[in-house]
């Protein structure tokens, strides 16, 4: 009776899907994704910071906290491209930061989370910093969002315009009231969207510089203006969570919180080495909190490796939407979020800076292959800033040595070889300019360098 068996198999699969959270028949959950700009791994109370973040700490207690969650890039635009598309930014056409003079953005060939959820009837809004192209065709309202409110790029770029959809509503945008105004827009969206599944993407402008906090928070933290700004973002998260509860949406809404890259001039990367603009862990490892009452276990910490590229495939499954046609680099991490698995075996995770692959994470290991000859956002050396291959690759055991202090490559040649093979295999799937950059870097080896240090021109 093959037909009967097929039917049984189908029913078992459907029941399994519902039980595992991949519901297609039930009302799809609302999604709120709150994204900070340049917030460090160590900047929240629940990650060991002295800053007061009671709402985010409560979110961690009521949901899951990840300790190895990665942005796909250490700067703003590419990390957002990865979040929105589930793909490496070097694959998605946004390898570097976009400026107001640029006329490009996230290519049309890419599909965003918003476009993906739209196929399931979601109402969608983006509130905050978009940074995937500021010309009308690249703005959120042309990339799957019904509505947009925010500064379309970084707040240190000019002109500093505040947009509603594609119209300028304020120039030059006032920094001090940004967070409360973003929050007001988010709350209004939640209120008018109840009754329909919705996706609220809330990429805050802060704590990217120049900093601004409202009178209610200014001077109130014990960590200067940076602390005030983070504590105001925490307040905003509390307002959003409160609105969901007030509207009776609490139990059918998944709320996620993270940041695009590590801390810049201020902020804390915790014990992690490096900051924004570097592929050391401090540049790319981020806080990640996820709360979904009854579906994500309370108060659990997950040490499994996860990435912003995983958000699209995870939400597509959770919300019953078909994933985009483009091949994805992210994976569905619902098995970790639901508590079914502590970690998921996955292909090596690549760390890109601009077009250059510099490191790869595979299991407990991280291999550094190449590095720039200067620190990001510092004066370039004579001859320009170039990416070069380390004379000897460096291997760090991120379980035993999370701050990348002890190079164990000489003791683990087979691990080094295995990760190299995986990088080579993956790189062959990237667009030609990215492959070319990889080849060019391999042909450019630094003469000598101290372990972990940036080689100075005089030493080469
Ligand atoms: Mg950033």
Short mmCIF file of C-alpha atoms in Angstrom, two decimals, residues 89-306:
data_model
loop_
_atom_site.label_atom_id
_atom_site.label_comp_id
_atom_site.label_asym_id
_atom_site.label_seq_id
_atom_site.Cartn_x
_atom_site.Cartn_y
_atom_site.Cartn_z
CA UNK A 89 28.23 39.91 1.75
CA UNK A 90 30.96 39.10 -0.79
CA UNK A 91 28.43 36.85 -2.51
CA UNK A 92 25.53 39.29 -2.09
CA UNK A 93 27.33 42.18 -3.81
CA UNK A 94 28.03 44.40 -0.77
CA UNK A 95 31.63 43.68 0.30
CA UNK A 96 32.30 47.11 1.81
CA UNK A 97 30.72 50.12 3.52
CA UNK A 98 28.48 52.28 1.32
CA UNK A 99 28.84 56.07 1.44
CA UNK A 100 26.42 58.85 0.41
CA UNK A 101 28.48 59.35 -2.76
CA UNK A 102 27.87 55.74 -3.81
CA UNK A 103 25.13 55.07 -6.32
CA UNK A 104 24.81 51.36 -5.63
CA UNK A 105 23.18 49.22 -2.96
CA UNK A 106 22.04 45.68 -2.30
CA UNK A 107 21.56 44.28 -5.84
CA UNK A 108 18.06 43.47 -7.08
CA UNK A 109 19.18 39.90 -7.62
CA UNK A 110 19.26 39.47 -3.83
CA UNK A 111 16.16 38.58 -1.81
CA UNK A 112 15.71 40.11 1.65
CA UNK A 113 14.07 38.67 4.78
CA UNK A 114 11.24 41.16 4.25
CA UNK A 115 10.64 39.98 0.68
CA UNK A 116 10.72 36.39 1.92
CA UNK A 117 8.14 37.01 4.66
CA UNK A 118 5.99 39.08 2.30
CA UNK A 119 5.17 35.85 0.47
CA UNK A 120 3.36 34.78 3.68
CA UNK A 121 1.38 38.02 3.92
CA UNK A 122 3.54 39.78 6.50
CA UNK A 123 3.26 43.50 7.12
CA UNK A 124 6.79 44.85 7.20
CA UNK A 125 8.54 47.92 8.50
CA UNK A 126 12.16 49.01 8.84
CA UNK A 127 12.88 51.60 11.55
CA UNK A 128 16.43 52.93 11.78
CA UNK A 129 19.69 52.64 9.87
CA UNK A 130 19.33 50.76 6.58
CA UNK A 131 22.77 51.21 4.97
CA UNK A 132 22.19 49.02 1.94
CA UNK A 133 21.85 51.87 -0.57
CA UNK A 134 20.24 55.29 -0.10
CA UNK A 135 18.94 55.96 -3.63
CA UNK A 136 15.18 55.33 -3.90
CA UNK A 137 15.48 51.99 -5.71
CA UNK A 138 17.67 50.62 -2.91
CA UNK A 139 15.70 51.92 0.06
CA UNK A 140 13.72 49.50 2.28
CA UNK A 141 10.43 50.41 0.57
CA UNK A 142 11.81 48.81 -2.60
CA UNK A 143 13.26 45.80 -0.80
CA UNK A 144 10.20 44.22 0.77
CA UNK A 145 9.32 46.75 3.46
CA UNK A 146 5.92 48.47 3.41
CA UNK A 147 7.32 51.38 5.37
CA UNK A 148 10.63 52.94 6.38
CA UNK A 149 11.61 55.54 8.95
CA UNK A 150 15.23 56.38 9.70
CA UNK A 151 18.62 57.66 8.63
CA UNK A 152 19.50 55.55 5.57
CA UNK A 153 23.22 55.26 6.40
CA UNK A 154 25.61 55.99 9.28
CA UNK A 155 25.01 59.06 11.42
CA UNK A 156 28.56 60.34 10.76
CA UNK A 157 27.76 60.65 7.04
CA UNK A 158 26.38 63.76 5.39
CA UNK A 159 23.82 64.94 4.59
CA UNK A 160 22.31 63.48 7.75
CA UNK A 161 18.77 63.02 6.52
CA UNK A 162 15.87 61.42 8.32
CA UNK A 163 13.57 59.68 5.86
CA UNK A 164 9.98 58.53 6.00
CA UNK A 165 9.74 56.01 3.18
CA UNK A 166 11.65 57.85 0.43
CA UNK A 167 10.95 61.42 1.59
CA UNK A 168 13.26 63.59 3.68
CA UNK A 169 11.39 64.64 6.83
CA UNK A 170 14.36 66.21 8.64
CA UNK A 171 17.75 67.55 7.61
CA UNK A 172 19.98 67.69 9.52
CA UNK A 173 18.53 64.94 11.72
CA UNK A 174 18.62 65.66 15.46
CA UNK A 175 20.69 62.99 17.15
CA UNK A 176 19.47 63.40 20.75
CA UNK A 177 15.89 62.31 20.04
CA UNK A 178 16.57 59.57 17.50
CA UNK A 179 16.13 56.56 19.77
CA UNK A 180 12.81 57.74 21.25
CA UNK A 181 11.53 58.64 17.80
CA UNK A 182 12.52 55.25 16.38
CA UNK A 183 10.79 53.66 19.36
CA UNK A 184 7.60 55.64 18.83
CA UNK A 185 7.49 54.53 15.18
CA UNK A 186 8.06 50.90 16.18
CA UNK A 187 5.27 50.98 18.77
CA UNK A 188 2.82 52.54 16.30
CA UNK A 189 3.67 49.87 13.74
CA UNK A 190 3.07 47.09 16.27
CA UNK A 191 -0.28 48.58 17.28
CA UNK A 192 -1.59 49.02 13.74
CA UNK A 193 -0.27 45.65 12.55
CA UNK A 194 -1.92 43.39 15.10
CA UNK A 195 -4.30 41.01 13.39
CA UNK A 196 -1.77 40.34 10.65
CA UNK A 197 1.59 38.68 10.96
CA UNK A 198 4.27 41.36 10.91
CA UNK A 199 8.02 41.78 10.63
CA UNK A 200 9.56 44.75 12.43
CA UNK A 201 13.22 45.27 11.59
CA UNK A 202 14.67 47.84 13.96
CA UNK A 203 18.31 48.66 13.19
CA UNK A 204 19.22 51.36 15.71
CA UNK A 205 21.55 54.16 14.67
CA UNK A 206 23.50 53.74 17.93
CA UNK A 207 25.96 53.27 19.56
CA UNK A 208 27.67 54.24 16.27
CA UNK A 209 29.27 57.68 16.64
CA UNK A 210 28.41 60.58 16.87
CA UNK A 211 26.48 59.60 19.98
CA UNK A 212 23.24 61.19 21.15
CA UNK A 213 20.95 60.49 24.07
CA UNK A 214 17.72 62.19 25.13
CA UNK A 215 17.54 64.38 28.26
CA UNK A 216 16.03 61.47 30.19
CA UNK A 217 19.18 59.38 29.74
CA UNK A 218 21.94 61.94 29.19
CA UNK A 219 24.42 61.90 32.07
CA UNK A 220 22.57 59.11 33.86
CA UNK A 221 24.83 56.12 33.25
CA UNK A 222 28.15 55.57 34.97
CA UNK A 223 29.90 55.15 31.62
CA UNK A 224 29.67 58.52 29.92
CA UNK A 225 27.62 59.28 26.85
CA UNK A 226 28.28 55.80 25.40
CA UNK A 227 26.72 54.27 28.50
CA UNK A 228 23.78 56.68 28.31
CA UNK A 229 23.17 55.67 24.69
CA UNK A 230 23.25 51.93 25.40
CA UNK A 231 20.96 52.37 28.39
CA UNK A 232 18.49 54.27 26.20
CA UNK A 233 18.54 51.46 23.64
CA UNK A 234 17.80 49.09 26.50
CA UNK A 235 14.84 51.28 27.46
CA UNK A 236 13.65 51.11 23.85
CA UNK A 237 13.80 47.30 23.90
CA UNK A 238 11.70 47.38 27.07
CA UNK A 239 9.12 49.58 25.32
CA UNK A 240 8.89 47.18 22.37
CA UNK A 241 8.53 44.14 24.64
CA UNK A 242 5.93 46.03 26.70
CA UNK A 243 3.94 46.94 23.56
CA UNK A 244 3.86 43.30 22.44
CA UNK A 245 2.49 42.31 25.83
CA UNK A 246 -0.05 45.13 25.88
CA UNK A 247 -1.35 44.14 22.44
CA UNK A 248 -1.62 40.46 23.45
CA UNK A 249 1.08 39.50 20.95
CA UNK A 250 3.70 38.34 23.41
CA UNK A 251 3.19 34.60 22.91
CA UNK A 252 3.18 34.70 19.13
CA UNK A 253 6.15 36.97 18.56
CA UNK A 254 9.80 36.01 18.26
CA UNK A 255 12.08 38.89 19.29
CA UNK A 256 15.76 38.83 18.41
CA UNK A 257 18.53 41.25 19.36
CA UNK A 258 22.08 41.61 18.04
CA UNK A 259 24.59 44.06 16.56
CA UNK A 260 26.22 44.49 13.15
CA UNK A 261 29.87 44.55 14.29
CA UNK A 262 32.12 45.05 17.29
CA UNK A 263 32.78 48.25 19.24
CA UNK A 264 34.62 51.14 17.61
CA UNK A 265 36.34 53.89 19.64
CA UNK A 266 34.36 53.18 22.78
CA UNK A 267 32.43 50.15 23.94
CA UNK A 268 33.62 46.77 25.14
CA UNK A 269 34.38 43.58 23.27
CA UNK A 270 34.59 41.81 26.64
CA UNK A 271 37.58 39.49 26.69
CA UNK A 272 37.63 39.20 22.93
CA UNK A 273 40.57 40.49 20.94
CA UNK A 274 40.09 43.28 18.40
CA UNK A 275 37.35 45.76 17.55
CA UNK A 276 35.26 47.02 14.65
CA UNK A 277 37.03 46.66 11.32
CA UNK A 278 39.01 43.57 12.36
CA UNK A 279 38.41 39.86 11.94
CA UNK A 280 39.65 39.14 15.42
CA UNK A 281 36.70 37.92 17.48
CA UNK A 282 36.02 41.38 18.96
CA UNK A 283 35.18 42.69 15.49
CA UNK A 284 32.57 40.12 14.62
CA UNK A 285 31.32 38.16 17.63
CA UNK A 286 28.14 39.79 18.89
CA UNK A 287 25.55 39.49 21.60
CA UNK A 288 22.54 37.54 20.34
CA UNK A 289 19.35 37.16 22.34
CA UNK A 290 16.18 35.43 21.17
CA UNK A 291 12.87 35.34 23.01
CA UNK A 292 9.71 33.47 22.01
CA UNK A 293 7.63 32.42 25.05
CA UNK A 294 6.77 28.73 25.00
CA UNK A 295 8.92 28.05 21.95
CA UNK A 296 12.42 29.15 22.95
CA UNK A 297 13.41 27.84 26.39
CA UNK A 298 13.85 30.38 29.18
CA UNK A 299 17.18 31.39 30.59
CA UNK A 300 19.32 29.06 28.48
CA UNK A 301 22.76 29.92 27.14
CA UNK A 302 23.75 28.40 23.80
CA UNK A 303 27.43 27.96 22.93
CA UNK A 304 26.77 26.66 19.41
CA UNK A 305 28.18 28.59 16.46
CA UNK A 306 25.60 30.77 14.73
#
